[in-house]
Short mmCIF file of C-alpha atoms in Angstrom, two decimals:
data_model
loop_
_atom_site.label_atom_id
_atom_site.label_comp_id
_atom_site.label_asym_id
_atom_site.label_seq_id
_atom_site.Cartn_x
_atom_site.Cartn_y
_atom_site.Cartn_z
CA MET A 171 128.12 89.77 35.77
CA ARG A 172 127.73 88.38 38.87
CA GLU A 173 126.69 85.06 39.89
CA VAL A 174 124.97 85.07 43.54
CA THR A 175 123.72 82.36 45.54
CA PHE A 176 122.35 82.35 48.81
CA ARG A 177 119.58 80.54 51.27
CA VAL A 178 116.48 82.14 52.06
CA ARG A 179 114.72 80.54 55.51
CA HIS A 180 111.50 81.74 53.96
CA HIS A 181 109.15 81.82 56.89
CA GLY A 182 105.34 81.02 56.58
CA GLU A 183 105.58 79.64 53.17
CA PRO A 184 104.17 75.85 53.38
CA GLU A 185 107.28 74.53 51.31
CA SER A 186 109.81 75.82 53.74
CA ASP A 187 108.33 75.39 57.01
CA ILE A 188 107.04 71.69 56.41
CA SER A 189 110.52 70.37 55.04
CA ALA A 190 112.64 72.32 57.95
CA ASP A 191 110.68 68.83 59.84
CA TYR A 192 111.92 66.53 56.86
CA PRO A 193 115.63 67.33 57.01
CA ALA A 194 116.47 64.43 54.65
CA ILE A 195 114.21 65.37 51.61
CA THR A 196 115.32 67.86 48.61
CA ILE A 197 112.70 69.49 46.94
CA ARG A 198 112.97 71.36 43.28
CA SER A 199 110.59 73.22 41.39
CA VAL A 200 111.40 71.09 37.91
CA SER A 201 108.39 73.03 35.57
CA SER A 202 106.90 76.86 35.08
CA MET A 203 103.75 77.67 36.50
CA THR A 204 100.17 77.68 34.86
CA GLY A 205 97.34 78.94 35.14
CA ARG A 206 95.37 82.18 35.56
CA ALA A 207 93.80 84.13 38.97
CA ALA A 208 94.48 82.39 42.12
CA GLU A 209 94.62 78.95 41.06
CA ARG A 210 98.31 78.29 39.64
CA LYS A 211 100.00 74.60 38.99
CA ARG A 212 103.57 73.70 38.73
CA ILE A 213 105.61 70.06 38.84
CA ILE A 214 108.10 69.55 41.77
CA GLU A 215 110.41 66.95 42.08
CA ILE A 216 111.46 65.54 45.58
CA THR A 217 114.27 62.98 46.47
CA GLY A 218 114.78 61.38 49.68
CA PRO A 219 113.98 58.49 52.02
CA GLU A 220 110.17 57.13 51.08
CA THR A 221 108.77 57.76 54.25
CA SER A 222 110.20 61.10 54.60
CA VAL A 223 108.70 62.27 51.41
CA ALA A 224 105.17 60.52 52.37
CA GLY A 225 105.15 62.42 55.32
CA PHE A 226 106.23 65.60 53.62
CA LEU A 227 103.26 64.63 50.94
CA ASP A 228 100.66 64.55 53.46
CA GLU A 229 101.43 67.76 55.59
CA PHE A 230 102.23 70.04 52.32
CA ALA A 231 98.42 68.99 51.44
CA ALA A 232 96.98 70.21 54.41
CA ALA A 233 98.27 73.81 54.13
CA PRO A 234 95.72 75.98 53.73
CA ALA A 235 97.47 77.82 50.47
CA VAL A 236 97.62 74.41 48.69
CA LEU A 237 94.63 73.43 46.56
CA SER A 238 95.68 69.93 45.72
CA VAL A 239 98.78 67.47 45.53
CA ASP A 240 98.84 64.84 42.70
CA ARG A 241 101.68 62.43 42.82
CA LEU A 242 102.48 61.77 39.63
CA THR A 243 104.64 58.57 40.49
CA ARG A 244 105.53 56.20 42.86
CA LEU A 245 106.85 57.15 46.60
CA ASP A 246 109.69 54.31 46.01
CA VAL A 247 111.43 56.11 43.08
CA PRO A 248 114.46 57.63 43.13
CA ARG A 249 112.55 61.26 42.43
CA VAL A 250 109.04 61.51 43.11
CA LEU A 251 107.20 63.94 40.77
CA VAL A 252 103.91 65.65 42.12
CA ALA A 253 101.98 68.13 40.84
CA VAL A 254 100.88 71.01 42.78
CA THR A 255 98.05 73.38 42.42
CA ILE A 256 98.10 76.98 44.88
CA ASP A 257 96.32 79.59 45.73
CA SER A 258 98.50 82.28 44.57
CA TYR A 259 96.77 84.99 46.71
CA GLN A 260 97.78 83.02 49.68
CA TRP A 261 101.03 81.96 48.83
CA ASP A 262 104.21 84.15 49.17
CA SER A 263 106.70 83.60 46.32
CA ILE A 264 110.39 84.41 45.69
CA SER A 265 110.81 84.45 42.34
CA GLN A 266 107.52 86.64 42.18
CA ARG A 267 109.53 89.31 44.34
CA LEU A 268 112.60 88.58 42.35
CA ALA A 269 110.95 89.35 39.30
CA ASP A 270 109.31 92.79 40.50
CA LEU A 271 112.74 93.81 41.95
CA GLY A 272 113.89 93.04 37.97
CA VAL A 273 116.43 90.32 38.81
CA HIS A 274 117.85 87.59 36.96
CA TYR A 275 117.28 84.02 38.60
CA ARG A 276 117.84 80.62 37.70
CA THR A 277 114.74 78.56 37.74
CA GLY A 278 114.49 75.20 39.55
CA ALA A 279 114.81 76.73 43.16
CA THR A 280 115.97 73.92 45.75
CA ILE A 281 114.96 73.52 48.89
CA GLU A 282 116.18 71.67 51.62
CA ALA A 283 115.77 71.11 55.62
CA GLY A 284 113.72 74.48 55.41
CA TRP A 285 115.89 76.56 53.03
CA GLU A 286 115.35 77.54 49.55
CA ARG A 287 118.47 77.97 47.52
CA TRP A 288 118.22 80.58 44.94
CA THR A 289 121.52 81.45 42.54
CA LEU A 290 121.26 85.00 40.58
CA TYR A 291 123.04 87.00 37.88
CA LEU A 292 123.42 90.61 39.10
CA ASP A 293 124.32 93.20 36.38
CA GLU A 294 126.46 95.87 38.04
CA SER A 295 123.16 98.27 38.50
CA ASP A 296 121.49 95.56 40.48
CA ASP A 297 122.15 96.10 44.20
CA LEU A 298 122.37 93.04 46.06
CA ASN A 299 122.34 94.87 49.57
CA GLU A 300 118.67 96.02 48.43
CA ILE A 301 118.06 92.76 47.17
CA ILE A 302 118.83 90.69 50.33
CA ALA A 303 117.11 93.51 52.63
CA SER A 304 113.76 93.57 50.77
CA LEU A 305 113.67 89.60 51.09
CA GLU A 306 114.33 90.12 54.53
CA ARG A 307 111.93 92.99 55.18
CA ALA A 308 109.46 90.44 54.44
CA GLY A 309 110.15 88.26 57.48
CA ASN A 310 112.76 86.04 55.82
CA GLU A 311 116.47 84.96 57.32
CA THR A 312 119.19 85.10 54.22
CA ASP A 313 122.75 83.28 54.35
CA LEU A 314 124.94 84.40 51.25
CA ILE A 315 126.66 81.17 49.80
CA ARG A 316 128.41 82.46 46.74
CA ASN A 317 129.42 85.77 45.00
CA VAL A 318 131.54 85.47 42.17
CA GLU A 319 132.28 87.37 38.84
CA VAL A 320 131.42 85.63 35.53
CA ASP A 321 134.06 85.27 33.37
CA GLU A 322 132.88 86.20 29.87
CA VAL A 323 135.21 83.25 27.97
CA ALA A 324 134.12 80.79 30.68
CA GLU A 325 130.70 81.95 31.44
CA HIS A 326 128.58 78.49 30.19
CA GLU A 327 130.86 76.28 31.21
CA ARG A 328 130.73 77.80 34.90
CA LEU A 329 126.80 78.13 34.58
CA GLU A 330 126.79 74.70 33.96
CA PHE A 331 128.75 73.12 36.43
CA SER A 332 127.40 75.58 39.07
CA ARG A 333 123.61 73.86 37.99
CA VAL A 334 125.12 70.47 38.80
CA LEU A 335 126.51 71.23 41.74
CA SER A 336 123.28 73.14 43.02
CA ASN A 337 121.08 69.82 42.03
CA LEU A 338 123.32 67.88 45.09
CA THR A 339 121.88 68.00 48.71
CA SER A 340 124.63 69.13 51.30
CA ARG A 341 124.74 65.53 52.22
CA GLN A 342 125.13 64.12 48.59
CA ARG A 343 128.14 66.57 48.03
CA GLU A 344 130.22 65.51 51.18
CA VAL A 345 129.64 61.83 50.31
CA LEU A 346 130.63 61.77 46.18
CA GLY A 347 133.85 64.17 47.45
CA THR A 348 134.77 62.26 49.69
CA ALA A 349 134.72 59.01 47.70
CA ILE A 350 136.42 61.29 45.15
CA GLU A 351 139.10 62.00 47.53
CA LEU A 352 139.43 58.43 49.05
CA GLY A 353 139.76 56.86 45.30
CA TYR A 354 136.72 55.09 44.96
CA TYR A 355 136.09 55.69 41.22
CA GLN A 356 140.05 54.68 40.51
CA PRO A 357 140.63 51.88 38.10
CA LYS A 358 142.14 49.72 40.96
CA LYS A 359 140.09 51.00 43.74
CA GLY A 360 140.83 49.67 47.28
CA THR A 361 138.02 51.98 48.62
CA SER A 362 134.40 50.49 49.76
CA ILE A 363 131.38 51.87 50.81
CA GLU A 364 132.16 50.98 54.46
CA ASP A 365 135.51 53.36 54.24
CA ILE A 366 133.26 56.08 52.71
CA ALA A 367 130.72 55.78 55.13
CA ASP A 368 133.35 55.75 58.32
CA ALA A 369 134.89 59.05 57.22
CA VAL A 370 131.87 60.81 56.64
CA GLY A 371 130.26 59.29 59.97
CA ILE A 372 127.11 57.65 58.96
CA ALA A 373 125.74 54.00 58.24
CA SER A 374 127.10 52.18 54.71
CA THR A 375 123.55 51.88 53.53
CA THR A 376 123.10 55.67 54.49
CA ALA A 377 126.30 55.99 52.48
CA TRP A 378 125.17 54.05 49.50
CA GLU A 379 121.77 55.80 49.52
CA HIS A 380 123.61 59.51 49.23
CA LEU A 381 126.32 58.20 46.39
CA ALA A 382 123.71 56.48 44.42
CA ARG A 383 121.47 59.80 43.86
CA ALA A 384 124.35 61.95 43.70
CA GLU A 385 126.04 59.98 41.01
CA THR A 386 122.33 59.86 39.09
CA LYS A 387 122.21 63.46 39.41
CA VAL A 388 125.50 64.02 37.92
CA MET A 389 125.26 61.63 35.34
CA GLU A 390 122.03 62.55 34.00
CA GLU A 391 123.75 66.21 33.64
CA VAL A 392 126.72 64.93 31.83
CA GLY A 393 124.01 62.53 29.51
CA ASN A 394 121.91 66.11 28.52
CA LYS A 395 125.48 67.53 27.91
CA ILE A 396 126.59 64.87 25.52
CA THR A 397 123.38 64.76 23.62
CA SER A 398 122.87 68.34 23.63
CA THR A 399 126.39 69.23 21.68
CA GLY A 400 126.13 66.00 19.60
CA ALA A 401 129.55 64.68 21.33
CA ARG A 402 130.76 61.43 19.57
CA SER A 403 133.72 59.53 20.84
CA PRO A 404 136.69 59.85 18.54
CA ASN A 405 137.68 56.09 18.45
CA ARG A 406 133.60 55.07 17.98
CA GLU A 407 133.80 51.80 15.82
#
């Protein structure tokens, strides 16, 4: 089995087109789709500056295919949750296209700066070229990011690690990677947020925001892993 990750510039789809004008936010589907016939509902998570999230939601709510947008959290929290109801007859779904092709894909695709990020799990019988061609025939652009053989022995660990990385935006990965390289997490660290910001070329407040969001996402995944496996410290008193 192969793990394939690619981006899709989904032209004509509101989340993709509108988010292209708000590159500071990241959108992720966090629930399955419910409902019948044309009216379908799901929950999305949006991270990013409050003003950008608000601007995106205002434009998104006005899109013809969007029936309603209900905010479940305040806009000033790290992860904004929104219930979205759409008219599926006007909505071109990548997940539905992949399902029609009989392809296994990871749920919870992310969208950043107009690009949807999808990860597929392909058997030998699956034709990657045809899958991409099918998406492009619908007027989309594709950008292949990753295409590797999934090792059977370490399959679970690789899939979990890949999920952590896919939850980070490109800027969050850059800032977190720079922090690690500069020794920010060493016991006697001499690295400051200002050092990280200078290395990346952004303001220190922006660097702190990206690093904080990245740390939250990574630690949530680690926490979920510890909880699910029942791991306990051998030195627990």
